[in-house]
Amino acid sequence: DSDKVADLQDQCPNEAGPPDGDKPGCPKKPSLVIVTATEIKITQQIHFEFDKDIIRKESFPILDAVVEVLQKNPKIKIQIQGHTDNKGSPTYNKALSDRRAASVRKYLVAHGIEAGRLTSKGFGMEVPIVPNTNDQNRALNRRVQFVRTEGGATGTPP
């Protein structure tokens, strides 16, 4: 595959990749999470069953990446924030987003993260990141965010 990793050591002999890393010779996968001073930013959305707080299986790798970051950075504390679009009543959406954020917290705790490092809160439709003017924007507003709270951060939405 012309990647300068001998096929004997190359864990992906049919794909070019760097010699360093977890799997020598394999292409690097894009990161699912990025740690900043204010948040653990996820690069894909967490998906739930329609109108429920049940996390869909395709979102487990994203949450597992958050678990890994938290395990490697034991001083990080986060508030898990749930957000919805503007479909439905504000009261219902706030409760749904709160249940979804709590569900994500429960997943992280079940995967070894100390409960005291995590809080969860639903904001409903109160903090959209884009106007709820079309389906694409509404999909962007339905999200979970991981806001850092250690060191006196407030945990309020960015």
Coordinates of C-alpha atoms in Angstrom, one line a residue:
D1 CA 0.0 0.0 0.0
S2 CA 3.1 2.2 -0.2
D3 CA 2.9 3.7 3.3
K4 CA 6.4 2.7 4.4
V5 CA 5.2 0.3 7.0
A6 CA 6.4 -3.3 6.3
D7 CA 3.4 -5.5 5.6
L8 CA 4.6 -7.9 8.4
Q9 CA 3.9 -5.1 10.9
D10 CA 1.2 -3.3 8.9
Q11 CA -2.2 -3.9 10.6
C12 CA -3.9 -2.4 7.5
P13 CA -1.8 -3.7 4.6
N14 CA -4.3 -2.6 1.9
E15 CA -4.6 1.0 3.2
A16 CA -1.9 3.6 3.6
G17 CA -1.4 4.9 7.1
P18 CA 1.3 6.3 9.4
P19 CA 3.7 4.0 11.3
D20 CA 2.8 5.4 14.7
G21 CA -0.4 5.2 16.6
D22 CA -2.5 2.3 18.0
K23 CA -2.6 0.4 14.7
P24 CA 0.6 0.9 12.7
G25 CA -0.1 1.3 9.0
C26 CA -3.8 2.1 9.4
P27 CA -5.3 5.4 8.4
K28 CA -6.1 7.7 11.3
K29 CA -9.8 8.0 12.0
P30 CA -11.3 11.4 12.6
S31 CA -11.7 12.2 16.3
L32 CA -15.1 11.8 17.7
V33 CA -14.3 14.3 20.5
I34 CA -12.3 17.5 20.9
V35 CA -11.4 18.8 24.4
T36 CA -11.4 22.5 24.7
A37 CA -11.1 24.8 27.7
T38 CA -14.9 25.1 28.0
E39 CA -16.3 21.8 26.7
I40 CA -15.8 18.3 25.4
K41 CA -17.0 18.9 21.9
I42 CA -18.5 15.9 20.1
T43 CA -18.1 15.8 16.3
Q44 CA -21.3 13.8 15.8
Q45 CA -24.7 14.1 17.4
I46 CA -26.0 11.7 19.9
H47 CA -29.2 10.1 18.7
F48 CA -32.1 8.9 20.7
E49 CA -35.2 6.8 20.0
F50 CA -38.0 9.1 18.7
D51 CA -39.6 11.1 21.5
K52 CA -37.7 9.0 24.2
D53 CA -34.6 9.2 26.3
I54 CA -33.2 5.9 25.0
I55 CA -29.8 6.3 23.4
R56 CA -29.5 4.7 20.0
K57 CA -26.7 2.1 19.5
E58 CA -25.0 4.1 16.8
S59 CA -24.2 6.8 19.4
F60 CA -22.3 4.4 21.7
P61 CA -18.9 5.0 20.1
I62 CA -19.3 8.8 20.6
L63 CA -20.2 8.3 24.3
D64 CA -17.3 5.8 24.6
A65 CA -15.0 8.4 23.3
V66 CA -16.3 10.8 25.9
V67 CA -15.7 8.1 28.6
E68 CA -12.1 7.7 27.3
V69 CA -11.4 11.5 27.6
L70 CA -12.9 11.6 31.1
Q71 CA -10.8 8.6 32.2
K72 CA -7.6 10.2 30.8
N73 CA -8.5 13.6 32.4
P74 CA -9.7 12.8 35.9
K75 CA -9.9 16.5 36.9
I76 CA -12.5 17.4 34.2
K77 CA -16.1 17.8 35.5
I78 CA -18.9 18.3 33.1
Q79 CA -22.5 19.3 32.9
I80 CA -24.3 17.2 30.3
Q81 CA -26.8 19.5 28.6
G82 CA -29.8 18.4 26.6
H83 CA -31.4 20.6 24.0
T84 CA -34.4 20.3 21.7
D85 CA -35.9 22.1 18.7
N86 CA -39.1 24.2 18.9
K87 CA -41.5 21.4 18.0
G88 CA -43.9 20.7 20.9
S89 CA -44.6 22.6 24.0
P90 CA -41.8 24.3 26.0
T91 CA -42.7 22.3 29.1
Y92 CA -42.6 19.0 27.3
N93 CA -39.4 19.7 25.5
K94 CA -37.7 20.8 28.8
A95 CA -38.6 17.5 30.4
L96 CA -37.6 15.5 27.4
S97 CA -34.2 17.2 27.2
D98 CA -33.7 16.8 30.9
R99 CA -34.4 13.0 30.7
R100 CA -32.1 12.7 27.7
A101 CA -29.2 14.5 29.5
A102 CA -29.8 12.2 32.5
S103 CA -29.7 9.2 30.3
V104 CA -26.3 10.2 28.9
R105 CA -25.1 10.8 32.5
K106 CA -26.3 7.3 33.4
Y107 CA -24.4 5.8 30.5
L108 CA -21.2 7.5 31.5
V109 CA -21.5 6.4 35.1
A110 CA -22.3 2.8 34.0
H111 CA -19.0 2.9 32.0
G112 CA -16.9 3.9 35.0
I113 CA -17.1 7.7 35.3
E114 CA -17.5 8.9 38.9
A115 CA -21.0 10.3 39.3
G116 CA -19.8 13.2 41.3
R117 CA -18.0 14.6 38.2
L118 CA -21.2 14.7 36.2
T119 CA -24.3 16.8 36.3
S120 CA -27.1 16.9 33.8
K121 CA -29.7 19.5 32.8
G122 CA -32.2 19.9 30.1
F123 CA -32.7 23.3 28.5
G124 CA -35.5 22.3 26.1
M125 CA -35.8 24.8 23.3
E126 CA -34.3 27.7 25.3
V127 CA -30.8 27.8 23.8
P128 CA -30.9 27.2 20.0
I129 CA -27.6 27.4 18.1
V130 CA -29.4 28.3 14.9
P131 CA -32.9 29.6 14.2
N132 CA -35.6 26.8 14.1
T133 CA -36.6 27.8 10.6
N134 CA -36.3 24.5 8.8
D135 CA -35.8 20.8 9.4
Q136 CA -32.0 21.0 9.0
N137 CA -31.7 23.7 11.6
R138 CA -34.1 21.9 14.0
A139 CA -31.9 18.8 13.7
L140 CA -28.9 20.9 14.7
N141 CA -30.7 22.2 17.7
R142 CA -31.6 18.7 19.0
R143 CA -28.3 18.1 20.7
V144 CA -26.3 17.1 23.8
Q145 CA -23.4 19.2 24.9
F146 CA -20.7 18.4 27.5
V147 CA -19.8 21.7 29.2
R148 CA -16.8 21.8 31.5
T149 CA -17.6 22.9 35.1
E150 CA -14.3 22.4 37.0
G151 CA -12.5 25.4 38.2
G152 CA -15.5 27.6 38.8
A153 CA -17.1 27.3 35.4
T154 CA -20.8 28.1 35.6
G155 CA -22.2 25.3 33.4
T156 CA -24.5 27.7 31.6
P157 CA -24.9 27.1 27.8
P158 CA -22.2 28.6 25.6

